[in-house]
Amino acid sequence: MSGWDAYIDNLLAYCRDGSGDSHCDKGCIIGLDGGAKWTSDTHASALKLAAAEAVNIANCFKSKNFSPFQEAGVLAEGEKYQFLREEDGKLVLAKKKGSGALTLQATKTAIVIAHCPEGKQQGNVNKGTGVIADYLESQNI
């Protein structure tokens, strides 16, 4: 198990609403340079990106060119999510009807990625992803 896997647990915890329900069911952290996985696929709540998916995501964030997402969607675990929007070159939101939504937020050297299951609130996931990304930024990561 990767030392980074504890961040998946923290991510799920920060995505809870006032009643204690988590709106995130899985997540991961990848490197901004090249998309290397920082969290492992062995964690029970890991978002298991294929290597090519992670590289594509990292390349878009690194170059701040999100047109590949606009043209072909955001691919994660073999699913194609419709690109909704990006903010400040650091945050990307995507959705696939019936599958849920993705929140992706970049830090100085990493990208935090969280999945929101269908029927849950992506806003809670955006908040939780932001907490983890802000913490990593504060650590110069």
PDB file of C-alpha atoms in Angstrom:
ATOM      1  CA  MET A   1       0.000   0.000   0.000  1.00  0.00           C
ATOM      2  CA  SER A   2       1.308   3.417  -0.972  1.00  0.00           C
ATOM      3  CA  GLY A   3       1.858   6.026   1.741  1.00  0.00           C
ATOM      4  CA  TRP A   4      -0.334   8.271  -0.394  1.00  0.00           C
ATOM      5  CA  ASP A   5      -3.320   5.925   0.003  1.00  0.00           C
ATOM      6  CA  ALA A   6      -4.285   7.615   3.285  1.00  0.00           C
ATOM      7  CA  TYR A   7      -5.185  10.645   1.179  1.00  0.00           C
ATOM      8  CA  ILE A   8      -7.986   8.612  -0.432  1.00  0.00           C
ATOM      9  CA  ASP A   9      -9.474   8.017   3.035  1.00  0.00           C
ATOM     10  CA  ASN A  10      -9.137  11.720   3.835  1.00  0.00           C
ATOM     11  CA  LEU A  11     -10.716  12.663   0.511  1.00  0.00           C
ATOM     12  CA  LEU A  12     -13.764  10.493   1.181  1.00  0.00           C
ATOM     13  CA  ALA A  13     -14.059  11.953   4.688  1.00  0.00           C
ATOM     14  CA  TYR A  14     -13.917  15.572   3.462  1.00  0.00           C
ATOM     15  CA  CYS A  15     -16.662  14.834   0.912  1.00  0.00           C
ATOM     16  CA  ARG A  16     -19.206  14.126   3.660  1.00  0.00           C
ATOM     17  CA  ASP A  17     -22.309  16.247   4.084  1.00  0.00           C
ATOM     18  CA  GLY A  18     -23.814  17.432   7.375  1.00  0.00           C
ATOM     19  CA  SER A  19     -25.517  14.082   7.976  1.00  0.00           C
ATOM     20  CA  GLY A  20     -22.246  12.158   7.526  1.00  0.00           C
ATOM     21  CA  ASP A  21     -22.934  10.716   4.066  1.00  0.00           C
ATOM     22  CA  SER A  22     -19.927  10.791   1.737  1.00  0.00           C
ATOM     23  CA  HIS A  23     -20.616  11.975  -1.785  1.00  0.00           C
ATOM     24  CA  CYS A  24     -17.373  10.476  -3.086  1.00  0.00           C
ATOM     25  CA  ASP A  25     -16.905   6.744  -3.566  1.00  0.00           C
ATOM     26  CA  LYS A  26     -13.377   6.644  -5.025  1.00  0.00           C
ATOM     27  CA  GLY A  27     -10.382   8.786  -5.799  1.00  0.00           C
ATOM     28  CA  CYS A  28      -6.707   8.927  -6.654  1.00  0.00           C
ATOM     29  CA  ILE A  29      -3.731  11.239  -6.930  1.00  0.00           C
ATOM     30  CA  ILE A  30      -1.474  11.320  -9.970  1.00  0.00           C
ATOM     31  CA  GLY A  31       1.643  13.321 -10.786  1.00  0.00           C
ATOM     32  CA  LEU A  32       1.320  16.485 -12.854  1.00  0.00           C
ATOM     33  CA  ASP A  33       4.472  15.534 -14.772  1.00  0.00           C
ATOM     34  CA  GLY A  34       3.589  12.444 -16.785  1.00  0.00           C
ATOM     35  CA  GLY A  35       0.600  11.143 -14.808  1.00  0.00           C
ATOM     36  CA  ALA A  36       2.423   8.628 -12.597  1.00  0.00           C
ATOM     37  CA  LYS A  37       0.113   7.179  -9.947  1.00  0.00           C
ATOM     38  CA  TRP A  38       0.855   8.358  -6.427  1.00  0.00           C
ATOM     39  CA  THR A  39      -1.930   6.329  -4.839  1.00  0.00           C
ATOM     40  CA  SER A  40      -2.165   2.584  -5.420  1.00  0.00           C
ATOM     41  CA  ASP A  41      -4.914   0.617  -7.140  1.00  0.00           C
ATOM     42  CA  THR A  42      -5.013  -1.779  -4.172  1.00  0.00           C
ATOM     43  CA  HIS A  43      -6.914   0.677  -1.954  1.00  0.00           C
ATOM     44  CA  ALA A  44     -10.584  -0.371  -1.681  1.00  0.00           C
ATOM     45  CA  SER A  45     -11.731   3.085  -2.831  1.00  0.00           C
ATOM     46  CA  ALA A  46      -9.079   3.676  -5.496  1.00  0.00           C
ATOM     47  CA  LEU A  47     -10.086   5.241  -8.787  1.00  0.00           C
ATOM     48  CA  LYS A  48      -8.170   2.889 -11.071  1.00  0.00           C
ATOM     49  CA  LEU A  49      -7.004   4.930 -14.032  1.00  0.00           C
ATOM     50  CA  ALA A  50      -5.336   3.193 -16.957  1.00  0.00           C
ATOM     51  CA  ALA A  51      -1.836   4.525 -17.614  1.00  0.00           C
ATOM     52  CA  ALA A  52      -2.941   6.223 -20.851  1.00  0.00           C
ATOM     53  CA  GLU A  53      -5.865   7.898 -19.051  1.00  0.00           C
ATOM     54  CA  ALA A  54      -3.541   9.282 -16.362  1.00  0.00           C
ATOM     55  CA  VAL A  55      -1.039  10.530 -18.956  1.00  0.00           C
ATOM     56  CA  ASN A  56      -3.791  12.283 -20.930  1.00  0.00           C
ATOM     57  CA  ILE A  57      -5.164  13.979 -17.807  1.00  0.00           C
ATOM     58  CA  ALA A  58      -1.687  15.084 -16.702  1.00  0.00           C
ATOM     59  CA  ASN A  59      -0.814  16.413 -20.157  1.00  0.00           C
ATOM     60  CA  CYS A  60      -3.984  18.531 -20.288  1.00  0.00           C
ATOM     61  CA  PHE A  61      -3.345  20.036 -16.854  1.00  0.00           C
ATOM     62  CA  LYS A  62       0.395  20.533 -17.434  1.00  0.00           C
ATOM     63  CA  SER A  63      -0.185  22.391 -20.714  1.00  0.00           C
ATOM     64  CA  LYS A  64      -3.401  24.047 -19.461  1.00  0.00           C
ATOM     65  CA  ASN A  65      -4.906  22.990 -22.790  1.00  0.00           C
ATOM     66  CA  PHE A  66      -8.240  21.350 -22.078  1.00  0.00           C
ATOM     67  CA  SER A  67      -9.380  21.066 -25.703  1.00  0.00           C
ATOM     68  CA  PRO A  68      -8.730  17.268 -25.702  1.00  0.00           C
ATOM     69  CA  PHE A  69     -11.302  17.016 -22.881  1.00  0.00           C
ATOM     70  CA  GLN A  70     -13.718  19.209 -24.845  1.00  0.00           C
ATOM     71  CA  GLU A  71     -13.260  17.101 -27.968  1.00  0.00           C
ATOM     72  CA  ALA A  72     -13.073  13.558 -26.559  1.00  0.00           C
ATOM     73  CA  GLY A  73     -14.271  13.807 -22.953  1.00  0.00           C
ATOM     74  CA  VAL A  74     -12.406  12.872 -19.789  1.00  0.00           C
ATOM     75  CA  LEU A  75     -11.573   9.161 -19.707  1.00  0.00           C
ATOM     76  CA  ALA A  76     -11.427   7.362 -16.351  1.00  0.00           C
ATOM     77  CA  GLU A  77     -11.659   3.609 -15.738  1.00  0.00           C
ATOM     78  CA  GLY A  78     -12.640   3.132 -19.375  1.00  0.00           C
ATOM     79  CA  GLU A  79     -15.633   5.476 -19.055  1.00  0.00           C
ATOM     80  CA  LYS A  80     -15.974   8.653 -21.102  1.00  0.00           C
ATOM     81  CA  TYR A  81     -17.194  11.598 -18.997  1.00  0.00           C
ATOM     82  CA  GLN A  82     -18.503  14.734 -20.693  1.00  0.00           C
ATOM     83  CA  PHE A  83     -16.306  17.741 -19.998  1.00  0.00           C
ATOM     84  CA  LEU A  84     -18.390  20.399 -18.243  1.00  0.00           C
ATOM     85  CA  ARG A  85     -15.899  23.162 -17.518  1.00  0.00           C
ATOM     86  CA  GLU A  86     -12.480  24.161 -16.237  1.00  0.00           C
ATOM     87  CA  GLU A  87     -11.634  26.949 -13.852  1.00  0.00           C
ATOM     88  CA  ASP A  88      -8.324  28.812 -13.615  1.00  0.00           C
ATOM     89  CA  GLY A  89      -6.439  25.981 -15.313  1.00  0.00           C
ATOM     90  CA  LYS A  90      -6.593  24.050 -12.043  1.00  0.00           C
ATOM     91  CA  LEU A  91     -10.092  22.571 -11.756  1.00  0.00           C
ATOM     92  CA  VAL A  92     -11.983  20.345 -14.202  1.00  0.00           C
ATOM     93  CA  LEU A  93     -15.532  19.041 -13.807  1.00  0.00           C
ATOM     94  CA  ALA A  94     -16.974  16.196 -15.888  1.00  0.00           C
ATOM     95  CA  LYS A  95     -20.193  14.125 -15.864  1.00  0.00           C
ATOM     96  CA  LYS A  96     -21.570  10.914 -17.336  1.00  0.00           C
ATOM     97  CA  LYS A  97     -25.277  10.237 -16.981  1.00  0.00           C
ATOM     98  CA  GLY A  98     -25.795   7.003 -15.095  1.00  0.00           C
ATOM     99  CA  SER A  99     -22.169   6.808 -13.947  1.00  0.00           C
ATOM    100  CA  GLY A 100     -21.683   9.981 -11.909  1.00  0.00           C
ATOM    101  CA  ALA A 101     -19.215  12.833 -12.080  1.00  0.00           C
ATOM    102  CA  LEU A 102     -15.517  13.605 -11.770  1.00  0.00           C
ATOM    103  CA  THR A 103     -13.762  16.455 -10.015  1.00  0.00           C
ATOM    104  CA  LEU A 104     -10.094  16.955 -10.899  1.00  0.00           C
ATOM    105  CA  GLN A 105      -7.961  19.607  -9.185  1.00  0.00           C
ATOM    106  CA  ALA A 106      -4.297  20.316  -9.820  1.00  0.00           C
ATOM    107  CA  THR A 107      -1.673  21.397  -7.292  1.00  0.00           C
ATOM    108  CA  LYS A 108       1.937  22.400  -7.957  1.00  0.00           C
ATOM    109  CA  THR A 109       2.990  18.811  -8.701  1.00  0.00           C
ATOM    110  CA  ALA A 110      -0.102  16.577  -8.478  1.00  0.00           C
ATOM    111  CA  ILE A 111      -3.718  16.146  -9.581  1.00  0.00           C
ATOM    112  CA  VAL A 112      -6.364  15.041  -7.085  1.00  0.00           C
ATOM    113  CA  ILE A 113      -9.184  13.147  -8.797  1.00  0.00           C
ATOM    114  CA  ALA A 114     -12.478  12.200  -7.145  1.00  0.00           C
ATOM    115  CA  HIS A 115     -15.546  10.325  -8.383  1.00  0.00           C
ATOM    116  CA  CYS A 116     -19.068  11.254  -7.325  1.00  0.00           C
ATOM    117  CA  PRO A 117     -21.608   8.440  -7.836  1.00  0.00           C
ATOM    118  CA  GLU A 118     -24.836   9.151  -9.700  1.00  0.00           C
ATOM    119  CA  GLY A 119     -27.431  10.680  -7.366  1.00  0.00           C
ATOM    120  CA  LYS A 120     -24.890  12.235  -4.991  1.00  0.00           C
ATOM    121  CA  GLN A 121     -23.881  15.904  -4.832  1.00  0.00           C
ATOM    122  CA  GLN A 122     -20.800  16.858  -6.829  1.00  0.00           C
ATOM    123  CA  GLY A 123     -20.564  20.096  -4.833  1.00  0.00           C
ATOM    124  CA  ASN A 124     -19.552  18.108  -1.751  1.00  0.00           C
ATOM    125  CA  VAL A 125     -16.916  16.314  -3.842  1.00  0.00           C
ATOM    126  CA  ASN A 126     -15.619  19.632  -5.192  1.00  0.00           C
ATOM    127  CA  LYS A 127     -15.227  20.847  -1.600  1.00  0.00           C
ATOM    128  CA  GLY A 128     -13.422  17.676  -0.452  1.00  0.00           C
ATOM    129  CA  THR A 129     -11.123  17.654  -3.468  1.00  0.00           C
ATOM    130  CA  GLY A 130     -10.314  21.304  -2.799  1.00  0.00           C
ATOM    131  CA  VAL A 131      -9.383  20.583   0.825  1.00  0.00           C
ATOM    132  CA  ILE A 132      -6.896  17.887  -0.202  1.00  0.00           C
ATOM    133  CA  ALA A 133      -5.485  19.981  -3.074  1.00  0.00           C
ATOM    134  CA  ASP A 134      -5.120  23.055  -0.837  1.00  0.00           C
ATOM    135  CA  TYR A 135      -3.310  20.988   1.799  1.00  0.00           C
ATOM    136  CA  LEU A 136      -0.895  19.594  -0.801  1.00  0.00           C
ATOM    137  CA  GLU A 137      -0.288  23.132  -2.109  1.00  0.00           C
ATOM    138  CA  SER A 138       0.457  24.306   1.443  1.00  0.00           C
ATOM    139  CA  GLN A 139       3.115  21.575   1.610  1.00  0.00           C
ATOM    140  CA  ASN A 140       4.616  22.772  -1.705  1.00  0.00           C
ATOM    141  CA  ILE A 141       3.402  19.607  -3.441  1.00  0.00           C
TER     142      ILE A 141
END
